[in-house]
Amino acid sequence: EPEVTQTPSHQVTQMGQEVILRCVPISNHLYFYWYRQILGQKVEFLVSFYNNEISEKSEIFDDQFSVERPDGSNFTLKIRSTKLEDSAMYFCASNERRNTEAFFGQGTRLTVV
Amino acid sequence: KNEVEQSPQNLTAQEGEFITINCSYSVGISALHWLQQHPGGGIVSLFMLSSGKKKHGRLIATINIQEKHSSLHITASHPRDSAVYICAVARPGTASKLTFGTGTRLQVTL
């Protein structure tokens, strides 16, 4: 069964460092998303990506965040200068089309120390 | 006020019990998703529905668009059903981004 793959599963980084979280969505999917879940809280939308550009972003997704689909298969989330409050589980998701089932990766647990 | 509310927040049941988790939303939607989050954190899609009822194995999901309410039922619950169940909605014209409820933590005991 096709799946969304995220790497790494866990990353520890020092405050102020840059991190790149990687995702390989399902190959025929067209819509891609990043969500995050701070420990003990609900999942929050960060950004959606379609047709090689951001289609929507939340107020959380400020200038320290960026997304890229560099090679047609990977979909990355870069956090430029990490803060303690960026510690969370980050989920990548993809849909084949609008309003179809969402497929989630297993998440990357980011710990900023 | 959250756009998506779930109840109960926590639920403990004995094996074999019939379980109902409720979701209410306050916005117009194009679809509602029920998701399962395992203790390790991974999220799995259970259902996506925009009307009526869907069934998969022991799981049944219903939605009432007029009342802005959905329910997830688990028949003959089993300890392996223990997880967090999350309701999330997609709003029209939003490229299907999801707005999540806070989840219902289900524990099924022997």
Tab-separated table of C-alpha atoms in Angstrom:
chain	number	residue	atom	x	y	z
A	1	GLU	CA	0.000	0.000	0.000
A	2	PRO	CA	1.428	3.423	-0.881
A	3	GLU	CA	2.468	5.551	2.045
A	4	VAL	CA	3.843	8.943	2.954
A	5	THR	CA	7.395	8.647	4.284
A	6	GLN	CA	9.019	11.132	6.629
A	7	THR	CA	12.637	11.387	7.722
A	8	PRO	CA	14.094	11.608	10.243
A	9	SER	CA	11.694	10.127	12.783
A	10	HIS	CA	13.331	12.127	15.558
A	11	GLN	CA	15.652	15.119	15.420
A	12	VAL	CA	17.288	16.978	18.254
A	13	THR	CA	18.745	20.373	17.445
A	14	GLN	CA	20.173	23.332	19.284
A	15	MET	CA	18.248	26.562	19.465
A	16	GLY	CA	19.142	28.821	16.549
A	17	GLN	CA	20.120	25.994	14.234
A	18	GLU	CA	18.438	25.278	10.920
A	19	VAL	CA	16.592	22.007	10.396
A	20	ILE	CA	15.141	20.399	7.307
A	21	LEU	CA	12.341	17.885	7.684
A	22	ARG	CA	11.842	15.625	4.717
A	23	CYS	CA	8.769	13.955	3.278
A	24	VAL	CA	8.116	11.741	0.283
A	25	PRO	CA	4.394	12.007	-0.529
A	26	ILE	CA	2.517	9.342	-2.447
A	27	SER	CA	3.632	9.554	-6.050
A	28	ASN	CA	0.389	10.470	-7.838
A	29	HIS	CA	-0.748	12.924	-5.181
A	30	LEU	CA	-1.031	16.596	-6.040
A	31	TYR	CA	-1.711	18.348	-2.722
A	32	PHE	CA	0.835	18.418	0.074
A	33	TYR	CA	0.655	19.708	3.616
A	34	TRP	CA	2.675	20.224	6.741
A	35	TYR	CA	0.996	20.105	10.126
A	36	ARG	CA	2.460	20.230	13.602
A	37	GLN	CA	1.374	18.959	16.988
A	38	ILE	CA	2.873	20.410	20.133
A	39	LEU	CA	2.923	17.819	22.913
A	40	GLY	CA	-0.503	17.529	24.519
A	41	GLN	CA	-2.165	19.842	22.024
A	42	LYS	CA	-4.211	19.398	18.862
A	43	VAL	CA	-2.781	19.127	15.385
A	44	GLU	CA	-2.389	22.525	13.664
A	45	PHE	CA	-2.150	23.378	9.990
A	46	LEU	CA	1.065	25.018	8.820
A	47	VAL	CA	1.055	25.142	5.029
A	48	SER	CA	-0.464	23.614	1.908
A	49	PHE	CA	1.367	23.248	-1.402
A	50	TYR	CA	-0.059	22.660	-4.857
A	51	ASN	CA	1.297	23.085	-8.371
A	52	ASN	CA	4.750	23.954	-7.034
A	53	GLU	CA	3.636	26.826	-4.892
A	54	ILE	CA	2.180	27.547	-1.485
A	55	SER	CA	-1.615	27.620	-1.754
A	56	GLU	CA	-2.311	28.551	1.845
A	57	LYS	CA	-0.382	29.114	5.065
A	58	SER	CA	-1.309	29.689	8.667
A	59	GLU	CA	-0.142	32.548	10.868
A	60	ILE	CA	2.261	30.067	12.488
A	61	PHE	CA	4.086	29.755	9.165
A	62	ASP	CA	6.151	32.906	9.437
A	63	ASP	CA	9.419	33.889	7.756
A	64	GLN	CA	11.444	31.284	9.645
A	65	PHE	CA	9.592	28.522	7.772
A	66	SER	CA	9.848	27.561	4.127
A	67	VAL	CA	8.782	24.621	1.985
A	68	GLU	CA	10.203	23.185	-1.194
A	69	ARG	CA	9.546	20.404	-3.628
A	70	PRO	CA	13.025	20.309	-5.110
A	71	ASP	CA	12.908	17.234	-7.307
A	72	GLY	CA	9.319	16.132	-7.916
A	73	SER	CA	9.328	13.552	-5.154
A	74	ASN	CA	10.623	15.113	-1.943
A	75	PHE	CA	8.684	17.763	-0.056
A	76	THR	CA	10.685	19.554	2.607
A	77	LEU	CA	9.988	21.881	5.510
A	78	LYS	CA	12.872	24.115	6.552
A	79	ILE	CA	12.945	25.917	9.863
A	80	ARG	CA	15.654	28.551	9.621
A	81	SER	CA	16.474	29.456	13.188
A	82	THR	CA	14.824	27.064	15.575
A	83	LYS	CA	13.282	28.205	18.842
A	84	LEU	CA	12.392	26.159	21.889
A	85	GLU	CA	8.702	26.550	21.040
A	86	ASP	CA	9.263	24.830	17.674
A	87	SER	CA	9.567	21.547	19.558
A	88	ALA	CA	6.685	19.453	18.259
A	89	MET	CA	5.724	16.507	16.093
A	90	TYR	CA	5.638	17.577	12.449
A	91	PHE	CA	3.392	15.664	10.076
A	92	CYS	CA	3.487	15.652	6.314
A	93	ALA	CA	0.276	14.721	4.483
A	94	SER	CA	-0.856	14.409	0.906
A	95	ASN	CA	-4.086	14.075	-1.081
A	96	GLU	CA	-4.569	12.817	-4.585
A	97	ARG	CA	-7.063	15.594	-5.328
A	98	ARG	CA	-9.012	18.157	-3.348
A	99	ASN	CA	-11.494	16.658	-0.898
A	100	THR	CA	-10.076	13.165	-1.058
A	101	GLU	CA	-8.661	11.020	1.711
A	102	ALA	CA	-5.641	12.486	3.482
A	103	PHE	CA	-2.593	10.272	3.928
A	104	PHE	CA	-0.229	11.153	6.754
A	105	GLY	CA	3.381	10.296	7.364
A	106	GLN	CA	4.509	8.876	10.692
A	107	GLY	CA	5.778	12.258	11.797
A	108	THR	CA	9.118	13.777	12.751
A	109	ARG	CA	9.530	14.566	16.407
A	110	LEU	CA	11.618	17.748	16.616
A	111	THR	CA	13.198	18.606	19.924
A	112	VAL	CA	14.895	21.990	20.238
A	113	VAL	CA	17.279	22.287	23.204
B	1	LYS	CA	-14.316	28.869	20.585
B	2	ASN	CA	-12.844	25.944	18.633
B	3	GLU	CA	-14.296	25.361	15.189
B	4	VAL	CA	-14.276	21.609	15.867
B	5	GLU	CA	-15.339	20.209	19.229
B	6	GLN	CA	-15.182	16.585	20.274
B	7	SER	CA	-16.713	14.714	23.165
B	8	PRO	CA	-15.859	13.025	25.338
B	9	GLN	CA	-12.200	14.019	25.783
B	10	ASN	CA	-11.420	10.713	27.461
B	11	LEU	CA	-13.264	7.432	27.305
B	12	THR	CA	-12.641	4.128	29.035
B	13	ALA	CA	-14.555	1.058	27.926
B	14	GLN	CA	-14.481	-2.636	28.548
B	15	GLU	CA	-13.777	-5.020	25.729
B	16	GLY	CA	-16.896	-5.705	23.722
B	17	GLU	CA	-18.640	-2.425	24.490
B	18	PHE	CA	-20.231	-0.234	21.832
B	19	ILE	CA	-18.461	3.137	21.702
B	20	THR	CA	-19.609	6.487	20.354
B	21	ILE	CA	-17.425	9.544	19.870
B	22	ASN	CA	-19.045	12.809	18.886
B	23	CYS	CA	-17.852	15.735	16.803
B	24	SER	CA	-19.546	19.091	16.332
B	25	TYR	CA	-18.324	21.842	14.069
B	26	SER	CA	-19.333	25.441	13.657
B	27	VAL	CA	-18.241	26.220	10.091
B	28	GLY	CA	-19.273	25.219	6.587
B	29	ILE	CA	-17.379	22.176	5.432
B	30	SER	CA	-16.643	20.304	2.245
B	31	ALA	CA	-15.705	17.097	4.069
B	32	LEU	CA	-15.188	15.657	7.530
B	33	HIS	CA	-12.399	13.234	8.389
B	34	TRP	CA	-12.071	10.763	11.208
B	35	LEU	CA	-8.475	9.928	12.027
B	36	GLN	CA	-6.781	7.591	14.473
B	37	GLN	CA	-3.577	8.552	16.261
B	38	HIS	CA	-1.563	5.711	17.746
B	39	PRO	CA	0.463	5.987	20.963
B	40	GLY	CA	3.630	6.355	18.888
B	41	GLY	CA	2.134	9.449	17.244
B	42	GLY	CA	1.353	8.262	13.723
B	43	ILE	CA	-1.972	9.359	12.180
B	44	VAL	CA	-4.123	7.054	10.081
B	45	SER	CA	-7.171	8.087	8.091
B	46	LEU	CA	-10.296	6.121	9.004
B	47	PHE	CA	-13.046	7.881	7.064
B	48	MET	CA	-13.725	10.869	4.908
B	49	LEU	CA	-17.374	11.762	4.510
B	50	SER	CA	-19.519	14.620	3.320
B	51	SER	CA	-22.943	13.047	3.824
B	52	GLY	CA	-24.682	10.001	5.197
B	53	LYS	CA	-22.848	7.059	6.668
B	54	LYS	CA	-19.788	4.914	6.005
B	55	LYS	CA	-18.804	1.559	7.465
B	56	HIS	CA	-15.483	-0.213	7.567
B	57	GLY	CA	-15.283	-3.379	9.598
B	58	ARG	CA	-16.319	-2.552	13.158
B	59	LEU	CA	-16.191	1.179	12.553
B	60	ILE	CA	-19.139	3.292	11.456
B	61	ALA	CA	-19.110	7.030	10.796
B	62	THR	CA	-22.173	9.200	10.318
B	63	ILE	CA	-22.643	12.853	9.541
B	64	ASN	CA	-25.613	15.217	9.771
B	65	ILE	CA	-24.796	18.263	7.687
B	66	GLN	CA	-27.828	20.257	8.841
B	67	GLU	CA	-26.905	19.784	12.507
B	68	LYS	CA	-23.157	20.108	11.879
B	69	HIS	CA	-22.518	16.906	13.777
B	70	SER	CA	-20.735	13.630	13.165
B	71	SER	CA	-20.340	10.455	15.194
B	72	LEU	CA	-17.811	7.647	15.108
B	73	HIS	CA	-19.024	4.307	16.432
B	74	ILE	CA	-16.947	1.285	17.301
B	75	THR	CA	-18.804	-1.988	17.696
B	76	ALA	CA	-17.435	-4.856	19.775
B	77	SER	CA	-14.502	-2.769	21.010
B	78	HIS	CA	-11.127	-4.408	21.552
B	79	PRO	CA	-7.989	-3.314	23.431
B	80	ARG	CA	-6.251	-2.755	20.081
B	81	ASP	CA	-8.785	0.032	19.431
B	82	SER	CA	-7.098	2.048	22.191
B	83	ALA	CA	-5.881	5.252	20.550
B	84	VAL	CA	-6.765	8.908	20.140
B	85	TYR	CA	-9.584	9.481	17.658
B	86	ILE	CA	-9.558	12.837	15.930
B	87	CYS	CA	-12.247	14.631	13.968
B	88	ALA	CA	-11.033	17.112	11.363
B	89	VAL	CA	-12.873	19.224	8.802
B	90	ALA	CA	-11.980	20.564	5.393
B	91	ARG	CA	-13.554	23.878	4.505
B	92	PRO	CA	-14.659	24.839	1.002
B	93	GLY	CA	-12.092	26.712	-1.052
B	94	THR	CA	-9.153	25.903	1.199
B	95	ALA	CA	-7.238	23.337	-0.849
B	96	SER	CA	-8.498	20.718	1.597
B	97	LYS	CA	-6.402	21.822	4.566
B	98	LEU	CA	-7.755	20.244	7.728
B	99	THR	CA	-8.866	21.913	10.949
B	100	PHE	CA	-8.558	19.445	13.805
B	101	GLY	CA	-10.489	18.750	16.957
B	102	THR	CA	-8.641	18.055	20.186
B	103	GLY	CA	-9.209	14.329	19.961
B	104	THR	CA	-10.838	11.679	22.130
B	105	ARG	CA	-8.517	9.382	24.022
B	106	LEU	CA	-10.011	5.882	24.087
B	107	GLN	CA	-8.803	3.145	26.396
B	108	VAL	CA	-10.354	-0.293	25.996
B	109	THR	CA	-9.629	-2.705	28.817
B	110	LEU	CA	-10.000	-6.479	29.053
